[in-house]
Amino acid sequence: MQSLADGVSAEACAASSPLLLFYAAALNSIFQDRDAQKRCACETNAPNTEFDYVVIGGGSAGSVLAARLSEEPSIKVLLLERGGHEAPEARVPGFTTNNIGSAMAETIQAIPEPQNCNGTGCLLNVPSVLGGGSTINGMLYVRGSDVDFDTWAKITGDGRWSYNNVLPYFKKSEDNLDAAINRNKRHHGRGGPQKVSWESYRHPAMAPLAAAMNQLRIPFRGDINAHGQLGHSIAQSTQASSPLLTYAYSEHSNPQRDSTDPMNVVRYLALSIYTELPKTNWKVTTHCFFVKFSKVGNR
């Protein structure tokens, strides 16, 4: 039997349902790109190499942090990740729910609290994959509410958390491809590493649903990431075209940047996946002096 990895003939697709046609086309695209993904990875198996910084955790934050640190050419950075590379299906937006409960994301139960999940303990999805939450998320580009940021600033007493102070970083990272939205310079940016655009497909039920909410006088927000988020809206997504782009992964996967890269820097950034940390040596709560780690299955 011919596998999807080997390709699916046009005749076989024509005889199948539209849903199967979608799955076949998506998987064929994934497997064609799989070798390219492997070539991007800069995994290291040299435990004796010395590094200036060791970043623990290759999720969204850790990957970006490692990438930013390695922008300095003289600095060597090692990124450690407990999980491995993303599975092929992680690159298809419609397969998002399939990632939960897979090898890429385990489910844990939080301590029960009376005010949450009827006191039973909420189920939380914990990524265990390179890219972390950016690998298994739904790709919707929705920033937090300005009220939330201002509340965090008030609670912590740290004004850097306020919405007006974090907004420049949203804009710096963004490359919004919609001309109409880009006219709003107050809230949006161009030229950053994170592509943002509209999804090419919209379900037919979205139009009557929006009409019903308008009849209920629920305001429509043409840009949910501008001022005011209460209401209904169609969110943009973190993609330049149809395939999923894992931004944390793309930030660190290619250490030798070239003129086509938006960052245009040369860096030394090494990666170690399937890596566990049995021991760390912390002083107080802010400094770590050494990290011992082992590869899963090869201690």
PDB file of C-alpha atoms in Angstrom:
ATOM      1  CA  MET A   1       0.000   0.000   0.000  1.00  0.00           C
ATOM      2  CA  GLN A   2       1.317   3.445  -0.898  1.00  0.00           C
ATOM      3  CA  SER A   3       1.835   5.664   2.134  1.00  0.00           C
ATOM      4  CA  LEU A   4       0.920   9.319   2.340  1.00  0.00           C
ATOM      5  CA  ALA A   5       4.588  10.072   2.775  1.00  0.00           C
ATOM      6  CA  ASP A   6       5.201   8.641  -0.707  1.00  0.00           C
ATOM      7  CA  GLY A   7       2.486  10.773  -2.253  1.00  0.00           C
ATOM      8  CA  VAL A   8      -1.158  10.276  -3.152  1.00  0.00           C
ATOM      9  CA  SER A   9      -2.238   9.965  -6.756  1.00  0.00           C
ATOM     10  CA  ALA A  10      -4.728  12.366  -8.318  1.00  0.00           C
ATOM     11  CA  GLU A  11      -7.027   9.442  -9.137  1.00  0.00           C
ATOM     12  CA  ALA A  12      -7.122   8.305  -5.510  1.00  0.00           C
ATOM     13  CA  CYS A  13      -7.868  11.815  -4.319  1.00  0.00           C
ATOM     14  CA  ALA A  14     -10.621  12.305  -6.864  1.00  0.00           C
ATOM     15  CA  ALA A  15     -12.399   9.226  -5.572  1.00  0.00           C
ATOM     16  CA  SER A  16     -12.202  10.317  -1.949  1.00  0.00           C
ATOM     17  CA  SER A  17     -14.263  12.693   0.140  1.00  0.00           C
ATOM     18  CA  PRO A  18     -13.381  16.409   0.314  1.00  0.00           C
ATOM     19  CA  LEU A  19     -12.197  15.929   3.888  1.00  0.00           C
ATOM     20  CA  LEU A  20      -9.859  13.112   2.906  1.00  0.00           C
ATOM     21  CA  LEU A  21      -8.612  15.225   0.018  1.00  0.00           C
ATOM     22  CA  PHE A  22      -7.723  17.959   2.475  1.00  0.00           C
ATOM     23  CA  TYR A  23      -5.896  15.550   4.782  1.00  0.00           C
ATOM     24  CA  ALA A  24      -3.967  14.020   1.889  1.00  0.00           C
ATOM     25  CA  ALA A  25      -2.920  17.359   0.452  1.00  0.00           C
ATOM     26  CA  ALA A  26      -1.874  18.661   3.849  1.00  0.00           C
ATOM     27  CA  LEU A  27       0.152  15.583   4.752  1.00  0.00           C
ATOM     28  CA  ASN A  28       1.854  15.461   1.366  1.00  0.00           C
ATOM     29  CA  SER A  29       2.943  19.059   1.874  1.00  0.00           C
ATOM     30  CA  ILE A  30       4.227  18.242   5.352  1.00  0.00           C
ATOM     31  CA  PHE A  31       6.317  15.259   4.328  1.00  0.00           C
ATOM     32  CA  GLN A  32       7.829  17.181   1.417  1.00  0.00           C
ATOM     33  CA  ASP A  33       9.029  19.791   3.905  1.00  0.00           C
ATOM     34  CA  ARG A  34      10.191  17.337   6.559  1.00  0.00           C
ATOM     35  CA  ASP A  35      13.748  17.018   5.259  1.00  0.00           C
ATOM     36  CA  ALA A  36      14.082  20.781   5.146  1.00  0.00           C
ATOM     37  CA  GLN A  37      13.092  20.932   8.815  1.00  0.00           C
ATOM     38  CA  LYS A  38      15.814  18.444   9.716  1.00  0.00           C
ATOM     39  CA  ARG A  39      18.428  20.469   7.845  1.00  0.00           C
ATOM     40  CA  CYS A  40      17.499  23.568   9.858  1.00  0.00           C
ATOM     41  CA  ALA A  41      18.149  22.038  13.252  1.00  0.00           C
ATOM     42  CA  CYS A  42      21.488  22.821  14.857  1.00  0.00           C
ATOM     43  CA  GLU A  43      21.384  20.063  17.461  1.00  0.00           C
ATOM     44  CA  THR A  44      24.557  19.528  19.415  1.00  0.00           C
ATOM     45  CA  ASN A  45      25.939  16.361  20.941  1.00  0.00           C
ATOM     46  CA  ALA A  46      29.075  18.009  22.318  1.00  0.00           C
ATOM     47  CA  PRO A  47      28.588  18.153  26.113  1.00  0.00           C
ATOM     48  CA  ASN A  48      32.157  19.362  26.660  1.00  0.00           C
ATOM     49  CA  THR A  49      31.646  22.547  24.675  1.00  0.00           C
ATOM     50  CA  GLU A  50      31.737  25.687  26.772  1.00  0.00           C
ATOM     51  CA  PHE A  51      28.869  28.159  26.559  1.00  0.00           C
ATOM     52  CA  ASP A  52      28.361  31.644  27.897  1.00  0.00           C
ATOM     53  CA  TYR A  53      24.641  31.080  28.455  1.00  0.00           C
ATOM     54  CA  VAL A  54      22.511  27.972  28.914  1.00  0.00           C
ATOM     55  CA  VAL A  55      18.790  28.567  28.379  1.00  0.00           C
ATOM     56  CA  ILE A  56      16.594  25.919  30.001  1.00  0.00           C
ATOM     57  CA  GLY A  57      13.432  25.226  28.031  1.00  0.00           C
ATOM     58  CA  GLY A  58      12.946  25.605  24.285  1.00  0.00           C
ATOM     59  CA  GLY A  59       9.428  26.982  24.403  1.00  0.00           C
ATOM     60  CA  SER A  60       8.301  30.326  23.042  1.00  0.00           C
ATOM     61  CA  ALA A  61      10.051  32.453  25.669  1.00  0.00           C
ATOM     62  CA  GLY A  62      13.196  30.337  25.938  1.00  0.00           C
ATOM     63  CA  SER A  63      13.719  30.141  22.198  1.00  0.00           C
ATOM     64  CA  VAL A  64      13.332  33.866  21.680  1.00  0.00           C
ATOM     65  CA  LEU A  65      15.590  34.590  24.654  1.00  0.00           C
ATOM     66  CA  ALA A  66      18.283  32.285  23.276  1.00  0.00           C
ATOM     67  CA  ALA A  67      18.003  33.899  19.858  1.00  0.00           C
ATOM     68  CA  ARG A  68      18.305  37.402  21.276  1.00  0.00           C
ATOM     69  CA  LEU A  69      21.322  36.466  23.409  1.00  0.00           C
ATOM     70  CA  SER A  70      23.072  34.936  20.412  1.00  0.00           C
ATOM     71  CA  GLU A  71      22.751  38.141  18.398  1.00  0.00           C
ATOM     72  CA  GLU A  72      26.058  39.107  19.989  1.00  0.00           C
ATOM     73  CA  PRO A  73      28.618  37.306  17.737  1.00  0.00           C
ATOM     74  CA  SER A  74      31.068  36.644  20.565  1.00  0.00           C
ATOM     75  CA  ILE A  75      28.502  34.837  22.742  1.00  0.00           C
ATOM     76  CA  LYS A  76      27.872  31.081  22.657  1.00  0.00           C
ATOM     77  CA  VAL A  77      24.403  29.951  23.705  1.00  0.00           C
ATOM     78  CA  LEU A  78      23.055  26.458  24.398  1.00  0.00           C
ATOM     79  CA  LEU A  79      19.306  25.843  24.380  1.00  0.00           C
ATOM     80  CA  LEU A  80      18.017  22.775  26.257  1.00  0.00           C
ATOM     81  CA  GLU A  81      14.601  21.267  25.505  1.00  0.00           C
ATOM     82  CA  ARG A  82      12.926  18.271  27.162  1.00  0.00           C
ATOM     83  CA  GLY A  83      10.906  17.408  24.053  1.00  0.00           C
ATOM     84  CA  GLY A  84      11.883  16.913  20.449  1.00  0.00           C
ATOM     85  CA  HIS A  85      11.081  18.377  17.066  1.00  0.00           C
ATOM     86  CA  GLU A  86       7.468  18.984  16.156  1.00  0.00           C
ATOM     87  CA  ALA A  87       5.509  16.132  14.589  1.00  0.00           C
ATOM     88  CA  PRO A  88       4.438  16.650  10.954  1.00  0.00           C
ATOM     89  CA  GLU A  89       0.794  17.240  11.850  1.00  0.00           C
ATOM     90  CA  ALA A  90       1.781  20.235  13.989  1.00  0.00           C
ATOM     91  CA  ARG A  91       2.316  22.191  10.779  1.00  0.00           C
ATOM     92  CA  VAL A  92      -1.350  21.991   9.761  1.00  0.00           C
ATOM     93  CA  PRO A  93      -3.552  24.639  11.434  1.00  0.00           C
ATOM     94  CA  GLY A  94      -6.653  22.441  11.319  1.00  0.00           C
ATOM     95  CA  PHE A  95      -4.933  19.697  13.297  1.00  0.00           C
ATOM     96  CA  THR A  96      -4.422  21.841  16.402  1.00  0.00           C
ATOM     97  CA  THR A  97      -6.722  19.824  18.655  1.00  0.00           C
ATOM     98  CA  ASN A  98      -4.916  16.622  17.669  1.00  0.00           C
ATOM     99  CA  ASN A  99      -1.740  17.951  19.272  1.00  0.00           C
ATOM    100  CA  ILE A 100      -3.288  17.900  22.742  1.00  0.00           C
ATOM    101  CA  GLY A 101      -2.632  14.607  24.488  1.00  0.00           C
ATOM    102  CA  SER A 102       0.010  13.648  21.941  1.00  0.00           C
ATOM    103  CA  ALA A 103       3.728  13.262  22.580  1.00  0.00           C
ATOM    104  CA  MET A 104       4.016  17.020  22.012  1.00  0.00           C
ATOM    105  CA  ALA A 105       1.729  18.039  24.883  1.00  0.00           C
ATOM    106  CA  GLU A 106       0.888  16.185  28.055  1.00  0.00           C
ATOM    107  CA  THR A 107      -2.217  16.996  30.091  1.00  0.00           C
ATOM    108  CA  ILE A 108      -1.960  17.598  33.825  1.00  0.00           C
ATOM    109  CA  GLN A 109      -4.603  18.404  36.429  1.00  0.00           C
ATOM    110  CA  ALA A 110      -4.203  21.503  38.545  1.00  0.00           C
ATOM    111  CA  ILE A 111      -4.853  21.606  42.272  1.00  0.00           C
ATOM    112  CA  PRO A 112      -8.628  21.984  42.764  1.00  0.00           C
ATOM    113  CA  GLU A 113      -9.802  25.505  43.580  1.00  0.00           C
ATOM    114  CA  PRO A 114     -13.418  26.332  44.408  1.00  0.00           C
ATOM    115  CA  GLN A 115     -13.535  29.259  41.980  1.00  0.00           C
ATOM    116  CA  ASN A 116     -12.222  27.338  38.948  1.00  0.00           C
ATOM    117  CA  CYS A 117     -13.555  24.377  36.948  1.00  0.00           C
ATOM    118  CA  ASN A 118     -16.320  23.680  39.475  1.00  0.00           C
ATOM    119  CA  GLY A 119     -13.708  22.882  42.088  1.00  0.00           C
ATOM    120  CA  THR A 120     -12.526  19.752  40.266  1.00  0.00           C
ATOM    121  CA  GLY A 121      -9.099  20.960  39.182  1.00  0.00           C
ATOM    122  CA  CYS A 122      -8.594  22.400  35.721  1.00  0.00           C
ATOM    123  CA  LEU A 123      -6.927  20.321  33.023  1.00  0.00           C
ATOM    124  CA  LEU A 124      -3.847  22.084  31.678  1.00  0.00           C
ATOM    125  CA  ASN A 125      -1.920  21.303  28.502  1.00  0.00           C
ATOM    126  CA  VAL A 126       1.844  21.373  29.016  1.00  0.00           C
ATOM    127  CA  PRO A 127       3.912  21.418  25.805  1.00  0.00           C
ATOM    128  CA  SER A 128       6.865  19.073  25.564  1.00  0.00           C
ATOM    129  CA  VAL A 129       8.198  19.981  22.142  1.00  0.00           C
ATOM    130  CA  LEU A 130      10.594  22.393  20.536  1.00  0.00           C
ATOM    131  CA  GLY A 131       8.732  25.671  20.235  1.00  0.00           C
ATOM    132  CA  GLY A 132       6.471  24.979  23.204  1.00  0.00           C
ATOM    133  CA  GLY A 133       3.077  26.617  23.028  1.00  0.00           C
ATOM    134  CA  SER A 134       3.830  28.179  19.647  1.00  0.00           C
ATOM    135  CA  THR A 135       3.936  24.650  18.217  1.00  0.00           C
ATOM    136  CA  ILE A 136       0.580  23.420  19.500  1.00  0.00           C
ATOM    137  CA  ASN A 137      -1.456  26.627  19.611  1.00  0.00           C
ATOM    138  CA  GLY A 138      -4.311  27.665  17.325  1.00  0.00           C
ATOM    139  CA  MET A 139      -2.295  30.395  15.581  1.00  0.00           C
ATOM    140  CA  LEU A 140      -4.769  33.170  16.405  1.00  0.00           C
ATOM    141  CA  TYR A 141      -3.080  36.535  16.806  1.00  0.00           C
ATOM    142  CA  VAL A 142      -4.896  37.938  19.831  1.00  0.00           C
ATOM    143  CA  ARG A 143      -3.008  40.093  22.292  1.00  0.00           C
ATOM    144  CA  GLY A 144      -3.978  40.331  25.908  1.00  0.00           C
ATOM    145  CA  SER A 145      -6.465  42.928  27.056  1.00  0.00           C
ATOM    146  CA  ASP A 146      -5.000  46.318  27.910  1.00  0.00           C
ATOM    147  CA  VAL A 147      -6.891  46.094  31.207  1.00  0.00           C
ATOM    148  CA  ASP A 148      -5.022  42.887  32.080  1.00  0.00           C
ATOM    149  CA  PHE A 149      -1.621  44.451  31.469  1.00  0.00           C
ATOM    150  CA  ASP A 150      -2.479  47.548  33.476  1.00  0.00           C
ATOM    151  CA  THR A 151      -3.795  45.339  36.289  1.00  0.00           C
ATOM    152  CA  TRP A 152      -0.552  43.339  36.354  1.00  0.00           C
ATOM    153  CA  ALA A 153       1.411  46.578  36.553  1.00  0.00           C
ATOM    154  CA  LYS A 154      -0.702  47.718  39.484  1.00  0.00           C
ATOM    155  CA  ILE A 155      -0.512  44.410  41.372  1.00  0.00           C
ATOM    156  CA  THR A 156       3.247  44.015  40.926  1.00  0.00           C
ATOM    157  CA  GLY A 157       4.056  47.673  41.371  1.00  0.00           C
ATOM    158  CA  ASP A 158       6.102  47.426  38.166  1.00  0.00           C
ATOM    159  CA  GLY A 159       4.974  49.928  35.556  1.00  0.00           C
ATOM    160  CA  ARG A 160       6.874  48.083  32.835  1.00  0.00           C
ATOM    161  CA  TRP A 161       3.963  45.631  32.659  1.00  0.00           C
ATOM    162  CA  SER A 162       1.476  48.342  31.695  1.00  0.00           C
ATOM    163  CA  TYR A 163      -0.124  48.111  28.272  1.00  0.00           C
ATOM    164  CA  ASN A 164       1.527  51.265  26.963  1.00  0.00           C
ATOM    165  CA  ASN A 165       4.931  49.911  27.951  1.00  0.00           C
ATOM    166  CA  VAL A 166       4.540  46.448  26.388  1.00  0.00           C
ATOM    167  CA  LEU A 167       2.839  47.724  23.217  1.00  0.00           C
ATOM    168  CA  PRO A 168       6.137  48.785  21.564  1.00  0.00           C
ATOM    169  CA  TYR A 169       7.352  45.179  21.865  1.00  0.00           C
ATOM    170  CA  PHE A 170       4.202  43.845  20.211  1.00  0.00           C
ATOM    171  CA  LYS A 171       4.786  46.282  17.357  1.00  0.00           C
ATOM    172  CA  LYS A 172       8.494  45.499  17.111  1.00  0.00           C
ATOM    173  CA  SER A 173       7.869  41.771  16.725  1.00  0.00           C
ATOM    174  CA  GLU A 174       4.974  42.162  14.274  1.00  0.00           C
ATOM    175  CA  ASP A 175       4.959  42.125  10.482  1.00  0.00           C
ATOM    176  CA  ASN A 176       1.282  42.654   9.697  1.00  0.00           C
ATOM    177  CA  LEU A 177       0.547  42.011   6.041  1.00  0.00           C
ATOM    178  CA  ASP A 178      -2.854  43.746   5.937  1.00  0.00           C
ATOM    179  CA  ALA A 179      -2.595  47.261   4.482  1.00  0.00           C
ATOM    180  CA  ALA A 180      -5.759  48.543   6.164  1.00  0.00           C
ATOM    181  CA  ILE A 181      -4.679  47.411   9.619  1.00  0.00           C
ATOM    182  CA  ASN A 182      -1.185  48.772   9.060  1.00  0.00           C
ATOM    183  CA  ARG A 183      -2.587  52.269   8.764  1.00  0.00           C
ATOM    184  CA  ASN A 184      -3.089  52.065  12.518  1.00  0.00           C
ATOM    185  CA  LYS A 185       0.486  52.913  13.490  1.00  0.00           C
ATOM    186  CA  ARG A 186      -0.551  53.302  17.100  1.00  0.00           C
ATOM    187  CA  HIS A 187      -1.155  49.578  17.558  1.00  0.00           C
ATOM    188  CA  HIS A 188       0.610  47.750  14.713  1.00  0.00           C
ATOM    189  CA  GLY A 189       4.041  47.364  13.161  1.00  0.00           C
ATOM    190  CA  ARG A 190       5.779  46.128  10.023  1.00  0.00           C
ATOM    191  CA  GLY A 191       9.088  44.443   9.432  1.00  0.00           C
ATOM    192  CA  GLY A 192       9.243  42.302  12.568  1.00  0.00           C
ATOM    193  CA  PRO A 193       9.951  38.547  12.560  1.00  0.00           C
ATOM    194  CA  GLN A 194       6.337  37.502  13.257  1.00  0.00           C
ATOM    195  CA  LYS A 195       4.132  37.412  10.166  1.00  0.00           C
ATOM    196  CA  VAL A 196       0.465  38.246  10.752  1.00  0.00           C
ATOM    197  CA  SER A 197      -2.259  37.903   8.124  1.00  0.00           C
ATOM    198  CA  TRP A 198      -5.835  36.819   7.530  1.00  0.00           C
ATOM    199  CA  GLU A 199      -6.630  33.145   7.142  1.00  0.00           C
ATOM    200  CA  SER A 200      -7.450  32.260   3.558  1.00  0.00           C
ATOM    201  CA  TYR A 201     -10.517  30.208   4.554  1.00  0.00           C
ATOM    202  CA  ARG A 202     -13.554  31.317   6.529  1.00  0.00           C
ATOM    203  CA  HIS A 203     -16.326  28.926   7.469  1.00  0.00           C
ATOM    204  CA  PRO A 204     -19.709  29.752   5.876  1.00  0.00           C
ATOM    205  CA  ALA A 205     -21.302  29.848   9.339  1.00  0.00           C
ATOM    206  CA  MET A 206     -19.236  32.866  10.349  1.00  0.00           C
ATOM    207  CA  ALA A 207     -21.334  35.373   8.381  1.00  0.00           C
ATOM    208  CA  PRO A 208     -24.743  34.460   9.882  1.00  0.00           C
ATOM    209  CA  LEU A 209     -23.145  34.194  13.324  1.00  0.00           C
ATOM    210  CA  ALA A 210     -21.779  37.727  13.008  1.00  0.00           C
ATOM    211  CA  ALA A 211     -25.164  38.975  11.774  1.00  0.00           C
ATOM    212  CA  ALA A 212     -26.877  37.452  14.803  1.00  0.00           C
ATOM    213  CA  MET A 213     -24.460  39.144  17.194  1.00  0.00           C
ATOM    214  CA  ASN A 214     -24.998  42.461  15.439  1.00  0.00           C
ATOM    215  CA  GLN A 215     -28.748  42.065  15.953  1.00  0.00           C
ATOM    216  CA  LEU A 216     -28.066  41.561  19.651  1.00  0.00           C
ATOM    217  CA  ARG A 217     -26.142  44.856  19.598  1.00  0.00           C
ATOM    218  CA  ILE A 218     -22.861  43.155  20.362  1.00  0.00           C
ATOM    219  CA  PRO A 219     -20.302  45.471  18.746  1.00  0.00           C
ATOM    220  CA  PHE A 220     -18.102  44.228  15.923  1.00  0.00           C
ATOM    221  CA  ARG A 221     -14.394  44.869  16.283  1.00  0.00           C
ATOM    222  CA  GLY A 222     -12.618  45.021  12.947  1.00  0.00           C
ATOM    223  CA  ASP A 223      -9.267  44.884  14.719  1.00  0.00           C
ATOM    224  CA  ILE A 224      -9.348  42.971  17.981  1.00  0.00           C
ATOM    225  CA  ASN A 225      -5.788  44.051  18.772  1.00  0.00           C
ATOM    226  CA  ALA A 226      -6.551  47.764  18.665  1.00  0.00           C
ATOM    227  CA  HIS A 227      -8.299  49.822  21.321  1.00  0.00           C
ATOM    228  CA  GLY A 228     -11.246  47.968  22.849  1.00  0.00           C
ATOM    229  CA  GLN A 229     -11.681  44.199  22.710  1.00  0.00           C
ATOM    230  CA  LEU A 230     -15.199  43.698  24.031  1.00  0.00           C
ATOM    231  CA  GLY A 231     -17.446  42.444  21.258  1.00  0.00           C
ATOM    232  CA  HIS A 232     -17.071  39.988  18.395  1.00  0.00           C
ATOM    233  CA  SER A 233     -14.366  39.903  15.792  1.00  0.00           C
ATOM    234  CA  ILE A 234     -12.490  37.818  13.244  1.00  0.00           C
ATOM    235  CA  ALA A 235      -8.959  37.315  14.474  1.00  0.00           C
ATOM    236  CA  GLN A 236      -5.882  37.363  12.309  1.00  0.00           C
ATOM    237  CA  SER A 237      -3.418  34.495  12.485  1.00  0.00           C
ATOM    238  CA  THR A 238       0.326  34.158  12.908  1.00  0.00           C
ATOM    239  CA  GLN A 239       1.055  33.012   9.393  1.00  0.00           C
ATOM    240  CA  ALA A 240       2.210  34.413   6.091  1.00  0.00           C
ATOM    241  CA  SER A 241       0.294  31.838   4.065  1.00  0.00           C
ATOM    242  CA  SER A 242      -1.533  28.592   4.789  1.00  0.00           C
ATOM    243  CA  PRO A 243       1.094  26.462   6.619  1.00  0.00           C
ATOM    244  CA  LEU A 244       1.741  26.887  10.316  1.00  0.00           C
ATOM    245  CA  LEU A 245       4.897  28.690  11.282  1.00  0.00           C
ATOM    246  CA  THR A 246       6.329  27.912  14.690  1.00  0.00           C
ATOM    247  CA  TYR A 247       7.994  31.175  15.604  1.00  0.00           C
ATOM    248  CA  ALA A 248      10.009  29.956  18.550  1.00  0.00           C
ATOM    249  CA  TYR A 249      11.421  27.157  16.379  1.00  0.00           C
ATOM    250  CA  SER A 250      12.241  29.448  13.458  1.00  0.00           C
ATOM    251  CA  GLU A 251      13.959  31.905  15.788  1.00  0.00           C
ATOM    252  CA  HIS A 252      16.648  29.459  16.881  1.00  0.00           C
ATOM    253  CA  SER A 253      16.768  26.747  14.236  1.00  0.00           C
ATOM    254  CA  ASN A 254      19.227  28.446  11.879  1.00  0.00           C
ATOM    255  CA  PRO A 255      22.360  29.752  13.567  1.00  0.00           C
ATOM    256  CA  GLN A 256      24.015  31.009  10.392  1.00  0.00           C
ATOM    257  CA  ARG A 257      21.809  33.858   9.245  1.00  0.00           C
ATOM    258  CA  ASP A 258      22.070  35.390   5.785  1.00  0.00           C
ATOM    259  CA  SER A 259      20.842  38.452   3.911  1.00  0.00           C
ATOM    260  CA  THR A 260      17.361  36.961   3.493  1.00  0.00           C
ATOM    261  CA  ASP A 261      16.840  36.744   7.244  1.00  0.00           C
ATOM    262  CA  PRO A 262      14.994  39.646   8.906  1.00  0.00           C
ATOM    263  CA  MET A 263      17.498  39.655  11.763  1.00  0.00           C
ATOM    264  CA  ASN A 264      20.494  39.443   9.363  1.00  0.00           C
ATOM    265  CA  VAL A 265      22.975  38.308  11.996  1.00  0.00           C
ATOM    266  CA  VAL A 266      25.481  35.492  12.405  1.00  0.00           C
ATOM    267  CA  ARG A 267      25.182  33.679  15.694  1.00  0.00           C
ATOM    268  CA  TYR A 268      26.396  30.658  17.646  1.00  0.00           C
ATOM    269  CA  LEU A 269      23.304  28.991  18.990  1.00  0.00           C
ATOM    270  CA  ALA A 270      23.402  25.284  19.806  1.00  0.00           C
ATOM    271  CA  LEU A 271      20.412  23.090  20.552  1.00  0.00           C
ATOM    272  CA  SER A 272      20.009  19.935  22.616  1.00  0.00           C
ATOM    273  CA  ILE A 273      16.619  18.221  22.426  1.00  0.00           C
ATOM    274  CA  TYR A 274      15.284  15.283  24.480  1.00  0.00           C
ATOM    275  CA  THR A 275      17.299  16.679  27.360  1.00  0.00           C
ATOM    276  CA  GLU A 276      16.550  16.237  31.062  1.00  0.00           C
ATOM    277  CA  LEU A 277      17.952  18.225  33.965  1.00  0.00           C
ATOM    278  CA  PRO A 278      18.479  15.997  37.024  1.00  0.00           C
ATOM    279  CA  LYS A 279      20.385  18.683  38.917  1.00  0.00           C
ATOM    280  CA  THR A 280      20.948  22.427  39.021  1.00  0.00           C
ATOM    281  CA  ASN A 281      22.878  24.544  41.495  1.00  0.00           C
ATOM    282  CA  TRP A 282      21.032  27.731  42.422  1.00  0.00           C
ATOM    283  CA  LYS A 283      22.212  30.468  44.755  1.00  0.00           C
ATOM    284  CA  VAL A 284      19.418  32.480  46.372  1.00  0.00           C
ATOM    285  CA  THR A 285      16.767  32.711  43.617  1.00  0.00           C
ATOM    286  CA  THR A 286      18.451  34.616  40.815  1.00  0.00           C
ATOM    287  CA  HIS A 287      21.731  32.927  39.915  1.00  0.00           C
ATOM    288  CA  CYS A 288      22.434  29.435  38.587  1.00  0.00           C
ATOM    289  CA  PHE A 289      26.080  28.401  38.699  1.00  0.00           C
ATOM    290  CA  PHE A 290      25.942  25.112  36.814  1.00  0.00           C
ATOM    291  CA  VAL A 291      23.494  22.797  35.106  1.00  0.00           C
ATOM    292  CA  LYS A 292      23.813  19.033  34.750  1.00  0.00           C
ATOM    293  CA  PHE A 293      21.782  17.505  31.971  1.00  0.00           C
ATOM    294  CA  SER A 294      21.438  14.179  30.240  1.00  0.00           C
ATOM    295  CA  LYS A 295      20.017  13.026  26.946  1.00  0.00           C
ATOM    296  CA  VAL A 296      16.920  10.858  27.282  1.00  0.00           C
ATOM    297  CA  GLY A 297      17.984   7.240  26.846  1.00  0.00           C
ATOM    298  CA  ASN A 298      21.681   8.146  26.977  1.00  0.00           C
ATOM    299  CA  ARG A 299      22.569   9.258  30.505  1.00  0.00           C
TER     300      ARG A 299
END
